[in-house]
mmCIF file with all atom_site columns, C-alpha atoms in Angstrom:
data_model
loop_
_atom_site.group_PDB
_atom_site.id
_atom_site.type_symbol
_atom_site.label_atom_id
_atom_site.label_alt_id
_atom_site.label_comp_id
_atom_site.label_asym_id
_atom_site.label_entity_id
_atom_site.label_seq_id
_atom_site.pdbx_PDB_ins_code
_atom_site.Cartn_x
_atom_site.Cartn_y
_atom_site.Cartn_z
_atom_site.occupancy
_atom_site.B_iso_or_equiv
_atom_site.pdbx_formal_charge
_atom_site.auth_seq_id
_atom_site.auth_comp_id
_atom_site.auth_asym_id
_atom_site.auth_atom_id
_atom_site.pdbx_PDB_model_num
ATOM 1  C CA . MET I 1 1  ? 84.895  117.589 170.487 1.00 0.00 ? 199 MET I CA 1
ATOM 2  C CA . LYS I 1 2  ? 87.526  118.046 173.207 1.00 0.00 ? 200 LYS I CA 1
ATOM 3  C CA . MET I 1 3  ? 90.391  115.560 173.264 1.00 0.00 ? 201 MET I CA 1
ATOM 4  C CA . GLN I 1 4  ? 93.778  115.493 174.905 1.00 0.00 ? 202 GLN I CA 1
ATOM 5  C CA . THR I 1 5  ? 95.327  112.744 172.767 1.00 0.00 ? 203 THR I CA 1
ATOM 6  C CA . PRO I 1 6  ? 94.877  111.378 169.226 1.00 0.00 ? 204 PRO I CA 1
ATOM 7  C CA . THR I 1 7  ? 91.733  109.229 169.116 1.00 0.00 ? 205 THR I CA 1
ATOM 8  C CA . LEU I 1 8  ? 90.649  106.501 166.705 1.00 0.00 ? 206 LEU I CA 1
ATOM 9  C CA . CYS I 1 9  ? 87.520  107.411 164.775 1.00 0.00 ? 207 CYS I CA 1
ATOM 10 C CA . GLN I 1 10 ? 85.176  106.579 161.933 1.00 0.00 ? 208 GLN I CA 1
ATOM 11 C CA . LEU I 1 11 ? 84.836  109.097 159.108 1.00 0.00 ? 209 LEU I CA 1
ATOM 12 C CA . CYS I 1 12 ? 81.455  109.563 157.447 1.00 0.00 ? 210 CYS I CA 1
ATOM 13 C CA . VAL I 1 13 ? 79.873  111.347 154.521 1.00 0.00 ? 211 VAL I CA 1
ATOM 14 C CA . VAL I 1 14 ? 76.205  112.135 154.004 1.00 0.00 ? 212 VAL I CA 1
ATOM 15 C CA . ASP I 1 15 ? 74.400  110.053 151.387 1.00 0.00 ? 213 ASP I CA 1
ATOM 16 C CA . ARG I 1 16 ? 71.096  111.486 150.138 1.00 0.00 ? 214 ARG I CA 1
ATOM 17 C CA . VAL I 1 17 ? 69.392  108.097 150.515 1.00 0.00 ? 215 VAL I CA 1
ATOM 18 C CA . LYS I 1 18 ? 71.219  106.341 153.360 1.00 0.00 ? 216 LYS I CA 1
ATOM 19 C CA . GLY I 1 19 ? 72.107  109.348 155.546 1.00 0.00 ? 217 GLY I CA 1
ATOM 20 C CA . ARG I 1 20 ? 75.463  109.141 157.346 1.00 0.00 ? 218 ARG I CA 1
ATOM 21 C CA . VAL I 1 21 ? 77.692  106.447 155.833 1.00 0.00 ? 219 VAL I CA 1
ATOM 22 C CA . ILE I 1 22 ? 81.088  105.339 157.193 1.00 0.00 ? 220 ILE I CA 1
ATOM 23 C CA . VAL I 1 23 ? 83.687  105.742 154.435 1.00 0.00 ? 221 VAL I CA 1
ATOM 24 C CA . ALA I 1 24 ? 86.993  105.491 156.292 1.00 0.00 ? 222 ALA I CA 1
ATOM 25 C CA . ARG I 1 25 ? 88.790  104.806 159.534 1.00 0.00 ? 223 ARG I CA 1
ATOM 26 C CA . GLY I 1 26 ? 91.086  107.443 160.896 1.00 0.00 ? 224 GLY I CA 1
ATOM 27 C CA . THR I 1 27 ? 92.634  109.187 163.853 1.00 0.00 ? 225 THR I CA 1
ATOM 28 C CA . VAL I 1 28 ? 91.368  112.568 164.991 1.00 0.00 ? 226 VAL I CA 1
ATOM 29 C CA . PHE I 1 29 ? 93.924  114.881 166.578 1.00 0.00 ? 227 PHE I CA 1
ATOM 30 C CA . PRO I 1 30 ? 93.381  117.503 169.274 1.00 0.00 ? 228 PRO I CA 1
ATOM 31 C CA . SER I 1 31 ? 94.061  121.143 168.473 1.00 0.00 ? 229 SER I CA 1
ATOM 32 C CA . ASN I 1 32 ? 97.823  121.615 168.376 1.00 0.00 ? 230 ASN I CA 1
ATOM 33 C CA . ASN I 1 33 ? 97.973  125.292 169.315 1.00 0.00 ? 231 ASN I CA 1
ATOM 34 C CA . GLU I 1 34 ? 95.889  128.082 170.818 1.00 0.00 ? 232 GLU I CA 1
ATOM 35 C CA . GLY I 1 35 ? 94.839  129.374 167.411 1.00 0.00 ? 233 GLY I CA 1
ATOM 36 C CA . GLY I 1 36 ? 93.652  125.977 166.176 1.00 0.00 ? 234 GLY I CA 1
ATOM 37 C CA . ASN I 1 37 ? 95.135  123.409 163.835 1.00 0.00 ? 235 ASN I CA 1
ATOM 38 C CA . MET I 1 38 ? 97.087  123.743 160.631 1.00 0.00 ? 236 MET I CA 1
ATOM 39 C CA . ILE I 1 39 ? 97.232  121.246 157.761 1.00 0.00 ? 237 ILE I CA 1
ATOM 40 C CA . HIS I 1 40 ? 99.648  121.865 154.890 1.00 0.00 ? 238 HIS I CA 1
ATOM 41 C CA . ASN I 1 41 ? 100.004 125.499 156.047 1.00 0.00 ? 239 ASN I CA 1
ATOM 42 C CA . ASN I 1 42 ? 96.231  126.037 155.952 1.00 0.00 ? 240 ASN I CA 1
ATOM 43 C CA . PRO I 1 43 ? 94.164  126.688 159.091 1.00 0.00 ? 241 PRO I CA 1
ATOM 44 C CA . VAL I 1 44 ? 91.535  124.115 160.034 1.00 0.00 ? 242 VAL I CA 1
ATOM 45 C CA . SER I 1 45 ? 88.080  125.728 160.016 1.00 0.00 ? 243 SER I CA 1
ATOM 46 C CA . PRO I 1 46 ? 86.262  125.829 163.393 1.00 0.00 ? 244 PRO I CA 1
ATOM 47 C CA . GLN I 1 47 ? 83.562  123.424 162.140 1.00 0.00 ? 245 GLN I CA 1
ATOM 48 C CA . ASN I 1 48 ? 86.201  120.853 161.112 1.00 0.00 ? 246 ASN I CA 1
ATOM 49 C CA . VAL I 1 49 ? 88.802  118.684 162.841 1.00 0.00 ? 247 VAL I CA 1
ATOM 50 C CA . ARG I 1 50 ? 92.246  117.496 161.805 1.00 0.00 ? 248 ARG I CA 1
ATOM 51 C CA . VAL I 1 51 ? 92.178  113.787 160.955 1.00 0.00 ? 249 VAL I CA 1
ATOM 52 C CA . TYR I 1 52 ? 94.657  111.274 159.612 1.00 0.00 ? 250 TYR I CA 1
ATOM 53 C CA . VAL I 1 53 ? 92.967  108.909 157.132 1.00 0.00 ? 251 VAL I CA 1
ATOM 54 C CA . ASP I 1 54 ? 94.158  105.415 158.051 1.00 0.00 ? 252 ASP I CA 1
ATOM 55 C CA . ASP I 1 55 ? 91.977  103.171 155.895 1.00 0.00 ? 253 ASP I CA 1
ATOM 56 C CA . VAL I 1 56 ? 89.316  103.796 153.233 1.00 0.00 ? 254 VAL I CA 1
ATOM 57 C CA . VAL I 1 57 ? 86.311  101.571 152.514 1.00 0.00 ? 255 VAL I CA 1
ATOM 58 C CA . PRO I 1 58 ? 87.026  100.286 148.956 1.00 0.00 ? 256 PRO I CA 1
ATOM 59 C CA . GLU I 1 59 ? 83.730  101.403 147.391 1.00 0.00 ? 257 GLU I CA 1
ATOM 60 C CA . PHE I 1 60 ? 84.309  105.005 148.586 1.00 0.00 ? 258 PHE I CA 1
ATOM 61 C CA . GLN I 1 61 ? 87.854  105.432 147.187 1.00 0.00 ? 259 GLN I CA 1
ATOM 62 C CA . LEU I 1 62 ? 86.648  107.754 144.413 1.00 0.00 ? 260 LEU I CA 1
ATOM 63 C CA . ASN I 1 63 ? 84.240  109.858 146.513 1.00 0.00 ? 261 ASN I CA 1
ATOM 64 C CA . LEU I 1 64 ? 85.213  113.507 146.853 1.00 0.00 ? 262 LEU I CA 1
ATOM 65 C CA . LEU I 1 65 ? 86.487  114.654 150.236 1.00 0.00 ? 263 LEU I CA 1
ATOM 66 C CA . PRO I 1 66 ? 83.806  116.416 152.318 1.00 0.00 ? 264 PRO I CA 1
ATOM 67 C CA . VAL I 1 67 ? 86.240  119.339 152.799 1.00 0.00 ? 265 VAL I CA 1
ATOM 68 C CA . PRO I 1 68 ? 88.057  120.067 149.526 1.00 0.00 ? 266 PRO I CA 1
ATOM 69 C CA . CYS I 1 69 ? 91.807  120.702 149.654 1.00 0.00 ? 267 CYS I CA 1
ATOM 70 C CA . SER I 1 70 ? 94.531  121.346 147.108 1.00 0.00 ? 268 SER I CA 1
ATOM 71 C CA . GLU I 1 71 ? 96.558  118.240 148.088 1.00 0.00 ? 269 GLU I CA 1
ATOM 72 C CA . HIS I 1 72 ? 93.861  115.579 147.669 1.00 0.00 ? 270 HIS I CA 1
ATOM 73 C CA . GLU I 1 73 ? 90.648  115.360 145.675 1.00 0.00 ? 271 GLU I CA 1
ATOM 74 C CA . THR I 1 74 ? 89.167  112.012 146.676 1.00 0.00 ? 272 THR I CA 1
ATOM 75 C CA . ILE I 1 75 ? 88.888  110.085 149.933 1.00 0.00 ? 273 ILE I CA 1
ATOM 76 C CA . GLY I 1 76 ? 91.143  107.388 148.455 1.00 0.00 ? 274 GLY I CA 1
ATOM 77 C CA . ASN I 1 77 ? 93.828  109.974 147.582 1.00 0.00 ? 275 ASN I CA 1
ATOM 78 C CA . ALA I 1 78 ? 93.785  111.150 151.213 1.00 0.00 ? 276 ALA I CA 1
ATOM 79 C CA . GLU I 1 79 ? 94.590  107.701 152.637 1.00 0.00 ? 277 GLU I CA 1
ATOM 80 C CA . GLY I 1 80 ? 97.799  108.035 154.636 1.00 0.00 ? 278 GLY I CA 1
ATOM 81 C CA . SER I 1 81 ? 97.451  111.823 154.949 1.00 0.00 ? 279 SER I CA 1
ATOM 82 C CA . PHE I 1 82 ? 96.040  114.557 157.144 1.00 0.00 ? 280 PHE I CA 1
ATOM 83 C CA . VAL I 1 83 ? 92.867  116.338 156.013 1.00 0.00 ? 281 VAL I CA 1
ATOM 84 C CA . GLN I 1 84 ? 90.062  118.421 157.467 1.00 0.00 ? 282 GLN I CA 1
ATOM 85 C CA . TRP I 1 85 ? 86.803  116.597 158.199 1.00 0.00 ? 283 TRP I CA 1
ATOM 86 C CA . PRO I 1 86 ? 83.487  118.070 159.426 1.00 0.00 ? 284 PRO I CA 1
ATOM 87 C CA . LYS I 1 87 ? 83.107  117.511 163.187 1.00 0.00 ? 285 LYS I CA 1
ATOM 88 C CA . GLU I 1 88 ? 79.542  116.211 162.776 1.00 0.00 ? 286 GLU I CA 1
ATOM 89 C CA . LEU I 1 89 ? 80.786  113.475 160.435 1.00 0.00 ? 287 LEU I CA 1
ATOM 90 C CA . VAL I 1 90 ? 83.415  112.069 162.821 1.00 0.00 ? 288 VAL I CA 1
ATOM 91 C CA . ILE I 1 91 ? 82.413  109.242 165.180 1.00 0.00 ? 289 ILE I CA 1
ATOM 92 C CA . LEU I 1 92 ? 84.905  108.617 167.970 1.00 0.00 ? 290 LEU I CA 1
ATOM 93 C CA . GLY I 1 93 ? 85.765  104.974 168.494 1.00 0.00 ? 291 GLY I CA 1
ATOM 94 C CA . GLN I 1 94 ? 87.503  102.171 166.642 1.00 0.00 ? 292 GLN I CA 1
ATOM 95 C CA . VAL I 1 95 ? 86.178  100.435 163.542 1.00 0.00 ? 293 VAL I CA 1
ATOM 96 C CA . TYR I 1 96 ? 87.111  96.778  163.521 1.00 0.00 ? 294 TYR I CA 1
ATOM 97 C CA . ASN I 1 97 ? 86.428  95.849  159.901 1.00 0.00 ? 295 ASN I CA 1
ATOM 98 C CA . LEU I 1 98 ? 85.853  98.198  156.981 1.00 0.00 ? 296 LEU I CA 1
ATOM 99 C CA . HIS I 1 99 ? 85.893  95.594  154.214 1.00 0.00 ? 297 HIS I CA 1
#
């Protein structure tokens, strides 16, 4: 996932029955230095990207983040913040209505 500028995206989780499910809208950011990204003084793992969670689908507010962090436990807690998200669960492009 190579980007030059922040890009709107859809954030997914994997449901055992439904497969990939969109749980939030966000903005994915390109790597901000040669060594990769940092979020809250922690390096972003190579399999993840740095995303800003803009909007969470209401029924997924209490779901755990796909990449645990010390700052936020649930997807709803991460709204309005930067978190790591698995690259394979980020779909580039705008979501028009999450509700």
